Tab-separated table of C-alpha atoms and ligand atoms in Angstrom:
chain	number	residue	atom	x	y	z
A	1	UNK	CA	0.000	0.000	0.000
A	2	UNK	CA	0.947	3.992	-0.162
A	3	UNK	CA	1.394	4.976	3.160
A	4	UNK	CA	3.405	8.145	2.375
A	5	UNK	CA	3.706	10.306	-0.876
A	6	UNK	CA	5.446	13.447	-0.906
A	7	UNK	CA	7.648	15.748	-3.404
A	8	UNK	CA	10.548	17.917	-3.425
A	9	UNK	CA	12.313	20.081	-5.789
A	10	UNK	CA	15.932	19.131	-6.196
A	11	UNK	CA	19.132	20.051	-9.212
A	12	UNK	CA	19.586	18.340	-12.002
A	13	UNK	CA	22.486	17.925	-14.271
A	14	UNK	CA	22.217	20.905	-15.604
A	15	UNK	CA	21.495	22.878	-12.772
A	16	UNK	CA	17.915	22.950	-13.046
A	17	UNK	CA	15.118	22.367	-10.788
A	18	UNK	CA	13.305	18.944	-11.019
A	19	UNK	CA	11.147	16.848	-9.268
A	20	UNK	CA	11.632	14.121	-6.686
A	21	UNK	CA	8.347	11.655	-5.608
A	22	UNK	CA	8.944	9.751	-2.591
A	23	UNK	CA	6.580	6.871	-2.039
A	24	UNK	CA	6.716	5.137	0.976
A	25	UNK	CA	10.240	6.864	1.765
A	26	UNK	CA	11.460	5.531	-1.894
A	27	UNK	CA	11.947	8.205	-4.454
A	28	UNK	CA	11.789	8.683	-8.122
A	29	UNK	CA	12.926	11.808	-10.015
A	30	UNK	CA	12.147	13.347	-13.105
A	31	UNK	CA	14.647	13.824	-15.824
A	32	UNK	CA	14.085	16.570	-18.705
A	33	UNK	CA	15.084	16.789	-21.962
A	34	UNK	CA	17.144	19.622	-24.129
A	35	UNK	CA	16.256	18.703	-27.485
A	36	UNK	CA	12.471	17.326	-27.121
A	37	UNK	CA	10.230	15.854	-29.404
A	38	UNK	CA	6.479	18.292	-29.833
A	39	UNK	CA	4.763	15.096	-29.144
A	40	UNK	CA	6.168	14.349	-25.505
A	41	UNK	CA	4.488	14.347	-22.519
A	42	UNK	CA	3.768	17.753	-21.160
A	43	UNK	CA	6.780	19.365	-18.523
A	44	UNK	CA	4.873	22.046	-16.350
A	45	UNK	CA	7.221	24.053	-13.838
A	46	UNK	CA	8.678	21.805	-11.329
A	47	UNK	CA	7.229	24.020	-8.418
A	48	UNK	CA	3.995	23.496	-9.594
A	49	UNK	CA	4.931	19.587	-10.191
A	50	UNK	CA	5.876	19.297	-6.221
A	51	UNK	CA	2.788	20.971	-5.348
A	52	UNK	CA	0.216	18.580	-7.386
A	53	UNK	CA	2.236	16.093	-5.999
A	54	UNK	CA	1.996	17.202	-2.454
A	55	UNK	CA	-1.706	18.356	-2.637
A	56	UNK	CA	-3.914	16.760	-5.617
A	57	UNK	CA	-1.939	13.151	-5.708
A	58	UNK	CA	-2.439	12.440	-1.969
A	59	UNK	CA	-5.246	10.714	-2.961
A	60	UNK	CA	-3.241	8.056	-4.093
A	61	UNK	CA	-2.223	7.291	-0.005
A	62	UNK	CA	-4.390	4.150	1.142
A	63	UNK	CA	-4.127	2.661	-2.914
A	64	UNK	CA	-2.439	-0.491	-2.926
A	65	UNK	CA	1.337	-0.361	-4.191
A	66	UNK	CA	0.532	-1.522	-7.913
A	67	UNK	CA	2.347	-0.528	-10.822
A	68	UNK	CA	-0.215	-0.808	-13.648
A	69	UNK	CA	-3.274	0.685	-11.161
A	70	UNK	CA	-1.233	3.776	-9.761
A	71	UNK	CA	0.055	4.385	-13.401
A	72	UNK	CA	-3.581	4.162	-14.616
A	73	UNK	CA	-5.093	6.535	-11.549
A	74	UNK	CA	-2.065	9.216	-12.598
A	75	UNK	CA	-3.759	9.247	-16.295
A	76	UNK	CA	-6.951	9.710	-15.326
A	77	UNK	CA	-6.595	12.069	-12.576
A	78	UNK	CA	-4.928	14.000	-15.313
A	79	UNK	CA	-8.027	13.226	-18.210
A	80	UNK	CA	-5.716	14.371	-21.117
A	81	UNK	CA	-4.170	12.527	-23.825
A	82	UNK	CA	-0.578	14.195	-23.210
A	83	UNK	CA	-0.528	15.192	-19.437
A	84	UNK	CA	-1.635	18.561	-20.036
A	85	UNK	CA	-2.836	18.998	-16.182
A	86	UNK	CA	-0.935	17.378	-14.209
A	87	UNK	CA	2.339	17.305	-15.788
A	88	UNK	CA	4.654	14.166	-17.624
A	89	UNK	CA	7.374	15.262	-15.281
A	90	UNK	CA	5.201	15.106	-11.989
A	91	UNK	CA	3.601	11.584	-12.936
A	92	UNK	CA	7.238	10.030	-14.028
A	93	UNK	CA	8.345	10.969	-10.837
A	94	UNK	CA	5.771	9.338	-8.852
A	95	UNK	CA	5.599	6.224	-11.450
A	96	UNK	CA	9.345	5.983	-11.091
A	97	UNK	CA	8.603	6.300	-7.316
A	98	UNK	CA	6.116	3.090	-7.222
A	99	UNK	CA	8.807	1.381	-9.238
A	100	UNK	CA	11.505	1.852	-6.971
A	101	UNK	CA	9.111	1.167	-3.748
A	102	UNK	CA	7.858	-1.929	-5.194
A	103	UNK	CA	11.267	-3.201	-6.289
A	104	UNK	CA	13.065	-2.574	-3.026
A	105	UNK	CA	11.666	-5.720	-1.680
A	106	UNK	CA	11.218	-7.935	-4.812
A	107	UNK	CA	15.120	-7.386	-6.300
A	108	UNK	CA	15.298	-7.428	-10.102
A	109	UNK	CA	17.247	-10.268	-11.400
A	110	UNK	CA	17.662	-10.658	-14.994
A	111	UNK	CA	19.682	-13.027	-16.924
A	112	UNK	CA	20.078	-11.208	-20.249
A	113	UNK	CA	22.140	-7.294	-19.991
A	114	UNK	CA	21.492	-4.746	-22.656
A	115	UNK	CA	24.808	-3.130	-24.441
A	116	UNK	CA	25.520	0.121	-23.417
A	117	UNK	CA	25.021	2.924	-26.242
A	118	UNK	CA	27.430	5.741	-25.103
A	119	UNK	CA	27.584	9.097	-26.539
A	120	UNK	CA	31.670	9.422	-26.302
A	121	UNK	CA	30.962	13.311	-28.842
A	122	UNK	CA	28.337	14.931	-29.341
A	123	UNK	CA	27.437	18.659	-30.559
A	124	UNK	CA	23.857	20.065	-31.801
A	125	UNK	CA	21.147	21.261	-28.673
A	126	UNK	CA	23.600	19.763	-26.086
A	127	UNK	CA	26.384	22.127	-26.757
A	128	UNK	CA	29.009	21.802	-29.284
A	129	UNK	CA	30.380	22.197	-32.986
A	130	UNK	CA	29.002	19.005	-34.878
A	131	UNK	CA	25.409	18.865	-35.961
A	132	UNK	CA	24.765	15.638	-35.614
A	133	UNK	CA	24.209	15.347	-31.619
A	134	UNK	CA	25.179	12.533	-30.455
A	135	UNK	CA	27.892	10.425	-31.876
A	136	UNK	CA	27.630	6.464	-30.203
A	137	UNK	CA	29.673	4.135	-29.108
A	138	UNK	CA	28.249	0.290	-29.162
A	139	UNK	CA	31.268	-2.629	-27.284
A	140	UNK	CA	29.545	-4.886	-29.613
A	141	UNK	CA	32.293	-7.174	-28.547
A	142	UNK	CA	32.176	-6.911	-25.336
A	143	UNK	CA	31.355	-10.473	-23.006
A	144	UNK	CA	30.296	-8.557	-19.935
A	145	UNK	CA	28.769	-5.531	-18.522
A	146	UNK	CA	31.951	-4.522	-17.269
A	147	UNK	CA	33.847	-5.492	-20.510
A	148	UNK	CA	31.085	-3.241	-22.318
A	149	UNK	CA	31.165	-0.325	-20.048
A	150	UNK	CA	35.058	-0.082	-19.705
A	151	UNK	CA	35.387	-0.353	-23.746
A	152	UNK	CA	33.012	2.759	-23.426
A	153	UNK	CA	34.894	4.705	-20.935
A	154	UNK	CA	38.220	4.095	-22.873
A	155	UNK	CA	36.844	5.238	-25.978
A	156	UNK	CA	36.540	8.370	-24.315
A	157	UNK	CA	39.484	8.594	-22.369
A	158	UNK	CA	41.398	7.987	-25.821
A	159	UNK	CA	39.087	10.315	-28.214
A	160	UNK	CA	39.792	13.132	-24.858
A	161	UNK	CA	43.444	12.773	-25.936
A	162	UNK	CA	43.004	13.080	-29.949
A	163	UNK	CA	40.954	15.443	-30.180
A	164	UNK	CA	43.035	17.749	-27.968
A	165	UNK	CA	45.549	16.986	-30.431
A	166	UNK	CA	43.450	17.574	-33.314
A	167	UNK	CA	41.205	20.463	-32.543
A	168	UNK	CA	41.684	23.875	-31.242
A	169	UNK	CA	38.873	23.885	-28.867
A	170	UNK	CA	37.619	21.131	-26.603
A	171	UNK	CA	35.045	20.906	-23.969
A	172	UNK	CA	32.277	18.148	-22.327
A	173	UNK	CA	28.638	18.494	-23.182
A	174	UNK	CA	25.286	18.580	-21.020
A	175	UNK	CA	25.679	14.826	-21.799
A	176	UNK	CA	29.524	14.577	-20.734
A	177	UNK	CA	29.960	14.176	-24.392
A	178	UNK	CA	33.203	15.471	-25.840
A	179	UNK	CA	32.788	18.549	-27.986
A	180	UNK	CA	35.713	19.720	-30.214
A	181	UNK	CA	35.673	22.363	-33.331
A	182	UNK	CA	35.651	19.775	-36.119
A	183	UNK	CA	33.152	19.310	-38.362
A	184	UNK	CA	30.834	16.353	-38.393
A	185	UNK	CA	32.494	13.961	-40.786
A	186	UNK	CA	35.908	14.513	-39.414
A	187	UNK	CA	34.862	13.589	-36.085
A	188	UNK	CA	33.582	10.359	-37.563
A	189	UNK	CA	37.131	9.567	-38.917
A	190	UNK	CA	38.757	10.336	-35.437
A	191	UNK	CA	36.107	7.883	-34.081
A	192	UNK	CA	35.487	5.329	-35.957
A	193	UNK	CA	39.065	3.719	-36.204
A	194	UNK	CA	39.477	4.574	-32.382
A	195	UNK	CA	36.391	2.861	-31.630
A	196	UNK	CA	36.443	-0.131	-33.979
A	197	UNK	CA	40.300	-1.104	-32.079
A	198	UNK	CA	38.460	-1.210	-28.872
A	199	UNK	CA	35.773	-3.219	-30.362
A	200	UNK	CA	33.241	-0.892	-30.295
A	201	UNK	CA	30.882	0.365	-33.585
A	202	UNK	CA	29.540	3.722	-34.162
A	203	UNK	CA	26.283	5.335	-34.608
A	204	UNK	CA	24.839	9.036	-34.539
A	205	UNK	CA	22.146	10.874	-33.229
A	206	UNK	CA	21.391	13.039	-35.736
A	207	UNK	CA	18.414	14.730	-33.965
A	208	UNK	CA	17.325	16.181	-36.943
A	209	UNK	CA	14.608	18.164	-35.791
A	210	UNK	CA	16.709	20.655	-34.294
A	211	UNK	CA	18.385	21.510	-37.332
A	212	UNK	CA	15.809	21.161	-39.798
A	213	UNK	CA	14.393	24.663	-41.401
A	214	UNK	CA	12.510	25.459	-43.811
A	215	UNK	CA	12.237	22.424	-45.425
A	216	UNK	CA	15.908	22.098	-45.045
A	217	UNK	CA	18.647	20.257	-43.349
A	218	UNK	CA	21.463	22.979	-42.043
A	219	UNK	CA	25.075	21.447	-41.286
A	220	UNK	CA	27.030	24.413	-40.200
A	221	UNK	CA	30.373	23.013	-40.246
A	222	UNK	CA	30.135	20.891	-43.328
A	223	UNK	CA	28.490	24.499	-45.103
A	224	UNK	CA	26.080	22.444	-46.308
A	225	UNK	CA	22.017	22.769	-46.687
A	226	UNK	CA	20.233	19.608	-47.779
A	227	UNK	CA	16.825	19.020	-49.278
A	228	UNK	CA	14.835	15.696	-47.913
A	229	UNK	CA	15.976	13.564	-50.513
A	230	UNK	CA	20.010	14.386	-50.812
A	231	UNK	CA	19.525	14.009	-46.580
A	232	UNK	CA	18.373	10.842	-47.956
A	233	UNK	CA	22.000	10.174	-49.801
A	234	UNK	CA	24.287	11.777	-47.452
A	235	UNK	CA	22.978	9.659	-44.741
A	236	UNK	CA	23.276	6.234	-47.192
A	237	UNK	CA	26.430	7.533	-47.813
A	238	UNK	CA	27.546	8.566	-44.422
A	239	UNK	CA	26.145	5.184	-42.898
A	240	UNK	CA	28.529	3.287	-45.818
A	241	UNK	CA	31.553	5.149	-45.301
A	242	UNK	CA	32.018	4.841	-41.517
A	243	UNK	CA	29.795	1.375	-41.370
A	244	UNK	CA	27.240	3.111	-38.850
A	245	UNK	CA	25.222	0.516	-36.884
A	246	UNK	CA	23.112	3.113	-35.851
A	247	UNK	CA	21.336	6.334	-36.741
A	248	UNK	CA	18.741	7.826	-34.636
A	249	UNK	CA	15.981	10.627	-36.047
A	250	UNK	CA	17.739	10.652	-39.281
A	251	UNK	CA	15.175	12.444	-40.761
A	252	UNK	CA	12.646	15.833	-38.534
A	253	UNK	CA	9.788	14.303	-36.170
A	254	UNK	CA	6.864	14.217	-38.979
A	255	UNK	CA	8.919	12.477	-41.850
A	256	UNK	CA	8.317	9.106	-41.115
A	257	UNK	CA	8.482	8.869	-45.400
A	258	UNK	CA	12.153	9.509	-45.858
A	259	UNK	CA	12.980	7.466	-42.310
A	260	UNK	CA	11.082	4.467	-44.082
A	261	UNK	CA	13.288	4.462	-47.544
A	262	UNK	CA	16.425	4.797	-45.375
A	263	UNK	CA	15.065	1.883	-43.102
A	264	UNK	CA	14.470	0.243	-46.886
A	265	UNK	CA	17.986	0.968	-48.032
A	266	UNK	CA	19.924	0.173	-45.638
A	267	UNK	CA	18.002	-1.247	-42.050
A	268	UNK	CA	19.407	-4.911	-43.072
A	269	UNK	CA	22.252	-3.763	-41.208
A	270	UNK	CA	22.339	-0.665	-39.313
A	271	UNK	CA	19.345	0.792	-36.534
A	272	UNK	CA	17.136	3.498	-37.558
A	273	UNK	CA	16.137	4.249	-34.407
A	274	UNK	CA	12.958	6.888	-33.863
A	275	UNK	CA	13.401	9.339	-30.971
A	276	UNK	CA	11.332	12.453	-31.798
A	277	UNK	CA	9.448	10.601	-34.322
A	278	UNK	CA	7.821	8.027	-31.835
A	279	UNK	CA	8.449	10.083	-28.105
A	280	UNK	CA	7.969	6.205	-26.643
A	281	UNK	CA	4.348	6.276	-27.477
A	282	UNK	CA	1.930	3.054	-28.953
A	283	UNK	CA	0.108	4.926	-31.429
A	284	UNK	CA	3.232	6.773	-33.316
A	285	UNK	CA	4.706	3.744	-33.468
A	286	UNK	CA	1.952	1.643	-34.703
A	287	UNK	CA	2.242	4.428	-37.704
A	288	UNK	CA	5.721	3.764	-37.852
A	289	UNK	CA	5.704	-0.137	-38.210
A	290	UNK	CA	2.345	0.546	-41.149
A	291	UNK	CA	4.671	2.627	-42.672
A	292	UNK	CA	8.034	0.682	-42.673
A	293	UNK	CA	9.545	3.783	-40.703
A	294	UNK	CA	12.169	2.786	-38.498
A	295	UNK	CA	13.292	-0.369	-37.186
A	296	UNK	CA	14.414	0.678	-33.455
A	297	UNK	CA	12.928	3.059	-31.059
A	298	UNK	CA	13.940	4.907	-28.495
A	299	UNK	CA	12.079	4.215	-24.777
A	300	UNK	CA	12.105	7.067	-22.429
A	301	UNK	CA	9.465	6.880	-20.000
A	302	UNK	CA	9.351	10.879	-19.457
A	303	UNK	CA	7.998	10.889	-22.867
A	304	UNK	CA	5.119	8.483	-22.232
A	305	UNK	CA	4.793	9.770	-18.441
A	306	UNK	CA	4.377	6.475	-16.772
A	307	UNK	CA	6.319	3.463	-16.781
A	308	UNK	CA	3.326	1.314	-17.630
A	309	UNK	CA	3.318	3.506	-20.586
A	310	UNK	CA	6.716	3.080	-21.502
A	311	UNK	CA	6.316	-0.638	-21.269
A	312	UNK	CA	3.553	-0.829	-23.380
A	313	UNK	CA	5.770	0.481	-25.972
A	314	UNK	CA	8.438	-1.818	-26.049
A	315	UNK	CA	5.777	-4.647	-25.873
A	316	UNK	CA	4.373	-3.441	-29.226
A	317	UNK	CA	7.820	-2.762	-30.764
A	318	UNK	CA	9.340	-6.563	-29.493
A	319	UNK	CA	6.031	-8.234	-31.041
A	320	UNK	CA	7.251	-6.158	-34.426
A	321	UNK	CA	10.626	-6.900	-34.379
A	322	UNK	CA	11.632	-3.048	-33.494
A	323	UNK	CA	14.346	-2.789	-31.289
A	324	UNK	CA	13.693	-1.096	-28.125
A	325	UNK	CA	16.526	1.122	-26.775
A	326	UNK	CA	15.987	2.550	-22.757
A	327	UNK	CA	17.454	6.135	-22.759
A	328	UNK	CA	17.995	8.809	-20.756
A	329	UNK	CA	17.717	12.222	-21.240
A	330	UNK	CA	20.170	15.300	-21.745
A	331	UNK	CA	19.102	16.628	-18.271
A	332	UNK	CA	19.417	13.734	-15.352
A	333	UNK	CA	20.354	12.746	-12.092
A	334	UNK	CA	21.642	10.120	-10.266
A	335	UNK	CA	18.446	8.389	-10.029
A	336	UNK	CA	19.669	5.156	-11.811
A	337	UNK	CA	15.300	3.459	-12.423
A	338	UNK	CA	16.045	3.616	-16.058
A	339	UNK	CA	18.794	0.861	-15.501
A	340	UNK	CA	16.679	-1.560	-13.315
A	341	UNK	CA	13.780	-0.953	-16.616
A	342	UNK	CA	16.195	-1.764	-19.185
A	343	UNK	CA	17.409	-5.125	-17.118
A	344	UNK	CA	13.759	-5.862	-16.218
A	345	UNK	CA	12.201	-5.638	-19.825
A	346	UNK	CA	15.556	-7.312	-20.989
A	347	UNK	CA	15.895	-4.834	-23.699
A	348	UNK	CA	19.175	-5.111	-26.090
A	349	UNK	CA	20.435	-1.763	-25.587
A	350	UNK	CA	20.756	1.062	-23.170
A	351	UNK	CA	21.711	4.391	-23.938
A	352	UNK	CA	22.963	6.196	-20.469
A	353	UNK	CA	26.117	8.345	-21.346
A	354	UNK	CA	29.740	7.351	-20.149
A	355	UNK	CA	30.931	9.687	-17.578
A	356	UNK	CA	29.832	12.130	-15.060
A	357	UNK	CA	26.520	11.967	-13.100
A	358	UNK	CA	25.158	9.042	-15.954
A	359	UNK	CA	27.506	6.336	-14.037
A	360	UNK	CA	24.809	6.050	-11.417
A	361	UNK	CA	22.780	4.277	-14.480
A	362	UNK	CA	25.866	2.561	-15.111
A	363	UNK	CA	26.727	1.099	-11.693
A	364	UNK	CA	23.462	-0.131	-11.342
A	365	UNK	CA	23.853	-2.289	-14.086
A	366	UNK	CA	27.298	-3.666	-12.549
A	367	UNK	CA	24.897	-4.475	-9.566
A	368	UNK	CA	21.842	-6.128	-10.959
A	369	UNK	CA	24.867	-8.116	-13.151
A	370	UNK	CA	26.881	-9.172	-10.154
A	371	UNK	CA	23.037	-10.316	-8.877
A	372	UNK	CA	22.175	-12.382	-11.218
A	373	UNK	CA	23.001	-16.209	-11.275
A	374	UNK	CA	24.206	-16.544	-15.269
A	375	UNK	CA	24.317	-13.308	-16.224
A	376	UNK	CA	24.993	-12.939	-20.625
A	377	UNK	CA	25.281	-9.846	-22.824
A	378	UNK	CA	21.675	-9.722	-25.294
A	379	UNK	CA	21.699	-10.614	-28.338
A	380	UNK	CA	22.328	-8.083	-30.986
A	381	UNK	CA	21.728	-10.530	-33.689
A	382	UNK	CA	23.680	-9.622	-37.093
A	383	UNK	CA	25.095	-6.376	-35.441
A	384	UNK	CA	28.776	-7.465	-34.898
B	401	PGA	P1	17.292	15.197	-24.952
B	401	PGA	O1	18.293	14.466	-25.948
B	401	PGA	O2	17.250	14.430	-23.692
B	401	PGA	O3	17.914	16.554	-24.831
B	401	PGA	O4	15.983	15.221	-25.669
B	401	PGA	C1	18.483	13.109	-26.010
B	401	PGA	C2	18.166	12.584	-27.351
B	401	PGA	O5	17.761	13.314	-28.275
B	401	PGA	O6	18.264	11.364	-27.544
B	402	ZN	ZN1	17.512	11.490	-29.703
């Protein structure tokens, strides 16, 4: 049962307020999101999050401690289709909350580990020179969580040390990315032979949305605008040239056309994965597998607002063959629930940075590892 629910405002990554649920003296806390999809959940101010929480949602006290009911009570309590009331931040929190309080007694354990996707460069709304926002770093190699994340956290360490060589200016991102003033295909050189010694492949986060204009795709540093369909050939191109395993939002959040024909040309052996396009919920996705668009999504549960929500999601895209990958967001905490998802829905891959703050997420996969009896690396199929 609830006995207690309460909410605070704390700092996130970035320095900005968020909000933390505590059920039963368990918390959960909200992440937030830099470059966000239109489609997400609604994020209201976080002091008006901790107040619905600690006014309006103490009717949940005296419900019984069930994922799936308290998840269903936060939607309709709300009565919109998107959070509009209450807030997407305000019901993750407490959903993450019930998660964590239910879980403290029943542990987690979970044969099958997803591969950590780490963003070892990144530029675009996170800060940095490259369009492209995230560039990834998949140990598909790797025989162990800790073989995966330590092939991660090298790749860094090394790529620190070249591009400081390389480039005049280098810095770390909101992600803990490293940013350097390169453009976005020379970065991909530098990467992709550091990361393919350690045993790693690449992929990008393009993140298109946030530099798509006018019908246009910008790239500052290449000087280059591109219409939909040479998009189209650069990416084919791109994907070729530095054998990409992954591309996420390749294409802005309404083009689920062009993210189809590059699923068609070349999804046999890289991800298109659909952040913006999808924002973790049933019905853009069911658009996306009628359509061919995509064959990966992206599962944040901020986006959905509950994690009965979230789950939903990755139930529709497993039963479609769409690989599900957990991620967190450019804003976060240590709150490490998105870890203990991943392990629980045994999804393939989780995206949860390298360095800084985003270990927490890390760590906890060491732990749920180290808990489990057998413990293997998933599957990634014809990815190696
Ligand atoms: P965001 O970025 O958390 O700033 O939205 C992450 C992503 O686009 O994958
Ligand atoms: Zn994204």
């Amino acid at each position: 049962m609830i006995h207690e629910l309460h909410a605070e405002k704390v700092l996130d990554s970035r320095g900005n307020w968020t909000v933390k649920a505590y059920v039963n003296g368990i918390s959960g806390t909200a992440p937030s999101g830099a470059s966000t999809g239109t489609y997400e959940a609604k994020v209201i101010p976080t002091n008006q999050a901790v107040k619905i929480i600690n006014s309006k949602l103490q009717r949940l006290v005296g419900e019984k401690l069930n994922q799936a009911e308290i998840d269903i009570l936060l939607e309709s309590m709300d009565g919109t289709d998107n959070f509009d009331k209450i807030g997407g931040n305000t019901a993750i929190a407490v959903s993450f909350a019930v998660f964590n309080a239910m879980h403290k007694s029943k542990k987690i354990i979970r044969e099958i580990f997803p591969f950590p996707l780490g963003n070892v460069f990144g530029g675009g709304a996170h800060g940095g020179y490259t369009t492209f926002q995230e560039f990834l770093s998949l140990p598909v190699k790797a025989k162990s969580i800790y073989e995966a994340i330590e092939a991660n956290a090298e790749l860094h360490h090394r790529l620190k040390e070249t591009f400081r060589k390389k480039a005049k200016v280098v810095g770390i991102n909101d992600e803990g990315a490293i940013t350097a003033e390169i453009d976005d295909l020379k970065a991909l050189d530098i990467i992709t032979d550091t990361a393919e010694d350690l045993g790693c492949r690449i992929g990008i986060d393009a993140a298109a949305s946030e530099f798509f204009k006018n019908g246009k795709y910008t790239y500052r540093s290449l000087k280059k605008t591109l219409k939909p369909e040479d998009q189209l050939d650069f990416l084919i191109e791109t994907a070729k040239k530095y054998r990409l395993i992954y591309i996420e939002d390749p294409f802005e959040e309404n083009d689920f056309k062009n993210t189809a024909e590059l699923t068609k040309k070349i999804g046999k052996n890289c991800l298109i994965c659909g952040d913006d396009l999808f924002v973790t919920d049933e019905r853009r996705l069911s658009q996306g597998i009628r359509e061919g668009a995509a064959n990966s999504i992206i599962i944040k549960p901020n986006q959905a607002g509950t994690v009965s929500q979230a789950y939903d999601t990755v139930s529709l895209a497993v039963k479609n063959n769409i690989t599900p990958v957990v991620s967190h967001r450019s804003g976060e905490t240590s709150d490490s629930t998105m870890a203990r998802l991943a392990v629980l829905w045994s999804v393939p891959i989780i995206k949860a940075g390298v360095i800084d703050m985003r270990v927490a997420k890390l760590n906890e996969l060491i732990h749920l590892w180290n808990m489990a009896e057998s413990p293997k690396m998933a599957d990634l199929k014809n990815m190696k």
